[in-house]
Coordinates of C-alpha atoms in Angstrom, one line a residue:
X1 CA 4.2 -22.0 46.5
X2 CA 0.9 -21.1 44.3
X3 CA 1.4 -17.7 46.6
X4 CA 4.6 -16.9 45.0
X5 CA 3.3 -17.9 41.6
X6 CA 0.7 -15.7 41.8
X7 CA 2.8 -13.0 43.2
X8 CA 5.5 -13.3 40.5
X9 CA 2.7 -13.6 37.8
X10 CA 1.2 -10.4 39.1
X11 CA 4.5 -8.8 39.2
X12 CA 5.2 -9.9 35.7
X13 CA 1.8 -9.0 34.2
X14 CA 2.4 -5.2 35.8
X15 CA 5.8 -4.7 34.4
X16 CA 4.7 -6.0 31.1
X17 CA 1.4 -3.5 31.5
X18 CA 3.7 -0.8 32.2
X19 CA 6.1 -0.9 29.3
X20 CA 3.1 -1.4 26.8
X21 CA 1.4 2.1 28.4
X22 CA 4.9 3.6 28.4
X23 CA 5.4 2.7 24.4
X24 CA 1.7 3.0 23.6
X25 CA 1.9 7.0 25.6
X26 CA 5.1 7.8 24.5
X27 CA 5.0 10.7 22.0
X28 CA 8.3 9.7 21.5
X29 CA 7.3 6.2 20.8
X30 CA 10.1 3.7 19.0
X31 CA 7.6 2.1 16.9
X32 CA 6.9 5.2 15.1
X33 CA 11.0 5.6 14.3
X34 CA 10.8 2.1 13.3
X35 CA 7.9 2.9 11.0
X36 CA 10.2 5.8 9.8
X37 CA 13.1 3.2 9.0
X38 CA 10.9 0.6 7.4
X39 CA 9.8 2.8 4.7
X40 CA 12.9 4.7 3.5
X41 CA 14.6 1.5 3.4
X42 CA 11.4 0.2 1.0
X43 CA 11.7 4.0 -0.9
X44 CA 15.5 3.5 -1.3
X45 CA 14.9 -0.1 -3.1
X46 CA 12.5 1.1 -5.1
X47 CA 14.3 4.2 -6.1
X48 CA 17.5 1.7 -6.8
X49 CA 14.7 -0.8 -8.5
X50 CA 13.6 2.3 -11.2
X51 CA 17.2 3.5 -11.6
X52 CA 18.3 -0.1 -12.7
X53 CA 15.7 -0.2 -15.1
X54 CA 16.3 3.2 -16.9
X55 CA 19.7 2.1 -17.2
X56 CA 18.7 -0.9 -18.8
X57 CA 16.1 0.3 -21.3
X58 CA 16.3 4.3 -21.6
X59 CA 14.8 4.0 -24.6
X60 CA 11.5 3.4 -23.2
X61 CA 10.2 6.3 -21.7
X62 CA 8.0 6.5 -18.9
X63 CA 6.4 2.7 -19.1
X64 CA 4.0 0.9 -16.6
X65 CA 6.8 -0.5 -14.8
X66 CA 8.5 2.4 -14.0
X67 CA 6.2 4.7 -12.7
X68 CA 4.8 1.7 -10.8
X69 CA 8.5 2.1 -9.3
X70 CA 8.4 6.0 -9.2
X71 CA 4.9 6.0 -7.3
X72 CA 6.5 3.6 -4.7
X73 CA 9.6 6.0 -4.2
X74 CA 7.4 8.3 -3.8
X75 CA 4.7 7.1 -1.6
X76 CA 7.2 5.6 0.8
X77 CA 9.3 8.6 0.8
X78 CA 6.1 10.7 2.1
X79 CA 5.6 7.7 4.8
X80 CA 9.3 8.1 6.1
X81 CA 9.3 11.9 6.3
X82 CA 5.7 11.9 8.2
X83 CA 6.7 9.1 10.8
X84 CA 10.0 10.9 11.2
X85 CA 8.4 14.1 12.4
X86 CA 5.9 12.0 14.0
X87 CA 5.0 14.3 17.2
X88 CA 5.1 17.5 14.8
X89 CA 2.7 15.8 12.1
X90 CA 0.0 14.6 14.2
X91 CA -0.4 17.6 16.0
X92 CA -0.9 19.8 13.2
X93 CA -3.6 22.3 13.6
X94 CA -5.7 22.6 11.8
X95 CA -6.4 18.7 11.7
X96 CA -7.4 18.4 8.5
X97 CA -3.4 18.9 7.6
X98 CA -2.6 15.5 9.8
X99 CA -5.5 13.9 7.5
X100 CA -4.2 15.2 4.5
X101 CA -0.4 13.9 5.3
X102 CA -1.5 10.6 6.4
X103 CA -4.2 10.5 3.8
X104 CA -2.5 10.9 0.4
X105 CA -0.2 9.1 0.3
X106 CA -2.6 6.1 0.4
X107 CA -4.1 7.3 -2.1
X108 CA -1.2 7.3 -4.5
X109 CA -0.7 3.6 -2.6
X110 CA -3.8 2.9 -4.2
X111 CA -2.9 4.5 -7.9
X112 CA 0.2 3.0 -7.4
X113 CA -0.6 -0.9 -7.0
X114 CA -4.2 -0.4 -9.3
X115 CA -1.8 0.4 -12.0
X116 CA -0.8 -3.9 -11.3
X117 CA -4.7 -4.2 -12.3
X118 CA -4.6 -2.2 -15.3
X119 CA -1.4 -3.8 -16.5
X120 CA -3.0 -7.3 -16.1
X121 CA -6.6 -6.1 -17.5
X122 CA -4.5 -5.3 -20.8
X123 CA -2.9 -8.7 -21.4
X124 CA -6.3 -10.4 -20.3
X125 CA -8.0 -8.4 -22.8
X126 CA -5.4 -8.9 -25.4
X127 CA -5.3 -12.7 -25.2
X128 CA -9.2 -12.5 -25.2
X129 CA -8.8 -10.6 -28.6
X130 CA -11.0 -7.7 -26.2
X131 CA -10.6 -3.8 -27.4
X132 CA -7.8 -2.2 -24.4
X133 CA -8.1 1.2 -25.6
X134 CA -10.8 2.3 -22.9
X135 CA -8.9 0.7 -19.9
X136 CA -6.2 3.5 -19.4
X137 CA -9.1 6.0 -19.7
X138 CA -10.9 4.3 -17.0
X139 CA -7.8 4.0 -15.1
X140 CA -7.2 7.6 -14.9
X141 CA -10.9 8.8 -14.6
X142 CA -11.2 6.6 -11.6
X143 CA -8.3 7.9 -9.9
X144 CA -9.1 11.4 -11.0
X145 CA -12.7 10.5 -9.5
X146 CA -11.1 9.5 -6.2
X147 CA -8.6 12.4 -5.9
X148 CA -11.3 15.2 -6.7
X149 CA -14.1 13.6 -3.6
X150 CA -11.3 13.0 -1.3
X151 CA -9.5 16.9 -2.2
X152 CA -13.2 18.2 -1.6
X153 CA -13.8 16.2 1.6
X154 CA -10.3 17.9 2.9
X155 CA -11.2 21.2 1.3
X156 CA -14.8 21.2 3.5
X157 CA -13.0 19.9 6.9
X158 CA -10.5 23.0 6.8
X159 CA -13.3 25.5 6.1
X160 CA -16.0 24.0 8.9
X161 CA -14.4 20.8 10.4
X162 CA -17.0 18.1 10.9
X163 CA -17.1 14.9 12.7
X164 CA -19.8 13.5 10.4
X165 CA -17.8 14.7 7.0
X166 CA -14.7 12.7 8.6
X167 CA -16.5 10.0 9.3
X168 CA -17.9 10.3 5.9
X169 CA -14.1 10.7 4.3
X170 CA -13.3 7.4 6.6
X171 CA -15.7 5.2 4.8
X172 CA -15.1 7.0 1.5
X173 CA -11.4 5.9 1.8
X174 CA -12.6 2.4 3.1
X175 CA -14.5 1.6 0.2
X176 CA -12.1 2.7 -2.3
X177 CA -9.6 0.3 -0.2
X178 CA -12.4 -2.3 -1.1
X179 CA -12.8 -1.7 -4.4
X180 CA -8.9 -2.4 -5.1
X181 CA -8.9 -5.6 -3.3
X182 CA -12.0 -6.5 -5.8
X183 CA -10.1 -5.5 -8.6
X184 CA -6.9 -7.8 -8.0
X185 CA -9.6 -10.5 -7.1
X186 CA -11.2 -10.5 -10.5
X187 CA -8.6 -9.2 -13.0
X188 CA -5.6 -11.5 -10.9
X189 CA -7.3 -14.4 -10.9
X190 CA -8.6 -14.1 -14.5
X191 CA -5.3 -13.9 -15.6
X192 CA -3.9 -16.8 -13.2
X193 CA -6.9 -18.5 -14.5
X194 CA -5.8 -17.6 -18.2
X195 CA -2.0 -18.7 -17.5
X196 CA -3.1 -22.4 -15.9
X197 CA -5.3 -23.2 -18.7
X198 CA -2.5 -22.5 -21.4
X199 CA -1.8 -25.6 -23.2
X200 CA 2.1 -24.8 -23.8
X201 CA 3.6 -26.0 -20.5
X202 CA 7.3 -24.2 -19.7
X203 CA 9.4 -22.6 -16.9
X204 CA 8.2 -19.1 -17.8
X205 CA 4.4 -20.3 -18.1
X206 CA 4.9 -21.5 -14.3
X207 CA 7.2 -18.2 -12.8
X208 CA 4.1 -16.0 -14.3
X209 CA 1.8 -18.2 -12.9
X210 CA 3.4 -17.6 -9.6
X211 CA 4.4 -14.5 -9.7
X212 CA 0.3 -13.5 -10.6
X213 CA -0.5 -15.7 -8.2
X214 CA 1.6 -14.6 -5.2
X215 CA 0.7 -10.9 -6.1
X216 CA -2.7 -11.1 -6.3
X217 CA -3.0 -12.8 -2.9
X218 CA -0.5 -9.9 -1.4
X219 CA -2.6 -7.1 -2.3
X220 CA -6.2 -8.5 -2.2
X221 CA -5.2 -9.0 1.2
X222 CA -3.9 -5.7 2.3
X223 CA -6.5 -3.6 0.8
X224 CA -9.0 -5.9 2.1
X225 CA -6.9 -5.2 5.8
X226 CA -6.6 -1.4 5.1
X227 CA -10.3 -1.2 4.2
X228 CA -11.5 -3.6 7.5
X229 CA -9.3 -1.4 9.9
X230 CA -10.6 2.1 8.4
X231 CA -14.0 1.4 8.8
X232 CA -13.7 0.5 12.1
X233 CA -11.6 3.3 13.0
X234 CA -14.6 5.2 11.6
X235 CA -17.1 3.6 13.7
X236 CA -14.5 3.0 17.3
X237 CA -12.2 6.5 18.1
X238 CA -10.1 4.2 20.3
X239 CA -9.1 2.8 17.0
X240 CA -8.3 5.3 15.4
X241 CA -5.0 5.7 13.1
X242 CA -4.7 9.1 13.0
X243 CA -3.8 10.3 16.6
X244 CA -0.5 10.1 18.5
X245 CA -1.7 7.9 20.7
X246 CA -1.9 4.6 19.4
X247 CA 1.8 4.1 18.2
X248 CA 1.7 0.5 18.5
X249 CA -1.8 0.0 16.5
X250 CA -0.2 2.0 14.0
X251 CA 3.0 0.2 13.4
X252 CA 1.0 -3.0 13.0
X253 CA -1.5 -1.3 11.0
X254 CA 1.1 0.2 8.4
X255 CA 3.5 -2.6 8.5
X256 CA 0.4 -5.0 7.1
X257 CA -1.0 -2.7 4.6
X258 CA 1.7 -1.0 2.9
X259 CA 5.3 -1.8 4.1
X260 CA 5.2 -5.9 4.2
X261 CA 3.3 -6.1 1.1
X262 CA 5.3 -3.7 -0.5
X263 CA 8.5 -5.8 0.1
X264 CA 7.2 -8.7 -0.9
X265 CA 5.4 -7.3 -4.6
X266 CA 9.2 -5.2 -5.1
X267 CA 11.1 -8.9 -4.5
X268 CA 8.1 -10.2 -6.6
X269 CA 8.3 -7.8 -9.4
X270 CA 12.6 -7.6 -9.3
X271 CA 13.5 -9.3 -12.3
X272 CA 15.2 -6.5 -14.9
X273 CA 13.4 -6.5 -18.4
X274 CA 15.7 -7.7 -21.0
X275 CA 18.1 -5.4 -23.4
X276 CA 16.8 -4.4 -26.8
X277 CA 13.9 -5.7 -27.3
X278 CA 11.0 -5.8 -29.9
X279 CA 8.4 -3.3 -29.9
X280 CA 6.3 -6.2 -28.2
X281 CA 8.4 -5.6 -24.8
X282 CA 6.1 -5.9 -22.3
X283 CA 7.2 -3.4 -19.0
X284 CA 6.1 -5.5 -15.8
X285 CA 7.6 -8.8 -15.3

């Protein structure tokens, strides 16, 4: 009897060995499809999301809310196409092209959900009675910061590619993935701080205070994922996220970092900003 458990055990564990190396091979792999469907599905809501909203206030413009919208159309969009064509992306010669497509749009990931942290660094300050004119400068002279090393890391792999400058543009992204989980840390939970010492108690003091909350937890978590995994990609090539071969790390890795989180914040963030309002409309809600 304990034969034929072993037997049927072993006969298990083989057939389940061989479907993961089949999936896991597979050029072809379904998780990578799946990856494909996740994100235009997260694109499309987004795009329906920023569509609603110009309907409801045209009169607007371009606010924060918005382009945080427009960025995650965007970004997502990219994701779809580049897991669609899959076996035609990550073979790309030279390599630094597959870099560049997998690359960049994390980095407008990153613009896209730091513009969450600028948002919430201007009511902080303005409740503090704090100057907020220097925070869209710093804002966009970070990102510019981050775009211009990352375009010149790319720039010197497709002249002389380099295993020590890819290494280098590994940690480079890692630590900017870092450095967006410490800013939801500190400017989320100053303002969730802020909100639960307000003396007025209501129903919108407590949705806020969730909705903060809820977001800063989200993202501080990704980015704190996305920057773990890419420094150990860096340092272990059998984890490495940008190769054909891993389709199963990367489905877990993207659908933790960017597609999950990304759901959650655009259910989160889906309330519609009210018609006609004052000049003291406020664009993320």
């Amino acid at each position: 009897m304990d034969l034929k458990l072993t037997l049927t055990l072993l006969f298990s564990f083989s057939n389940y060995s061989s479907w993961f190396n089949r999936f896991n091979d597979s050029t072809h792999s379904p998780f990578f499809y799946t990856l494909c469907a996740a994100y235009s599905l997260i694109s499309t809501i987004a795009l329906i999301q920023l569509i609603r909203i110009e309907l409801r206030v045209p009169e607007y413009g371009w606010t924060t809310q918005k382009i945080f919208h427009l960025f995650n159309f965007i970004v997502s969009g990219v994701r779809a196409l580049v897991f669609g064509f899959h076996a035609q992306v990550f073979l790309l010669h030279p390599k630094v092209l597959t870099l560049v497509l997998l690359d960049l749009p994390g980095l407008v990931f990153f613009s896209t959900y730091t513009l969450l942290v600028l948002f919430w660094a201007e009511i902080y300050h303005q409740a503090r009675s704090l100057p907020t004119d220097k925070l869209r400068i710093v804002y966009i002279a970070v990102n510019g910061a981050v775009y211009l090393i990352q375009v010149g890391i790319w720039i010197y792999l497709w002249l002389a590619y380099n295993d020590s400058v890819d290494f280098i543009g590994k940690l480079f992204i890692g630590g900017v993935s870092f450095a967006a989980a410490l800013g939801f840390l500190i400017f989320g939970g100053r303002l969730f701080s802020m909100l639960k010492r307000f003396p007025i108690e209501s129903k919108g003091r407590r949705k806020k205070l969730q909705e903060v909350g809820f977001v800063t937890a989200i993202c501080f978590t990704c980015f704190l994922i996305r920057s773990v995994m890419v420094l150990v990609s860096a340092f272990d090539s059998d984890a490495s996220l940008d190769v054909l071969d891993h389709p199963i790390l990367d489905f877990v890795y993207y659908m933790v970092v960017e597609i999950l989180p990304s759901a959650l914040v655009l259910f989160i963030l889906r309330k519609l900003p009210p018609k006609r309002i004052s000049a003291q409309y406020h664009d993320i809600r």
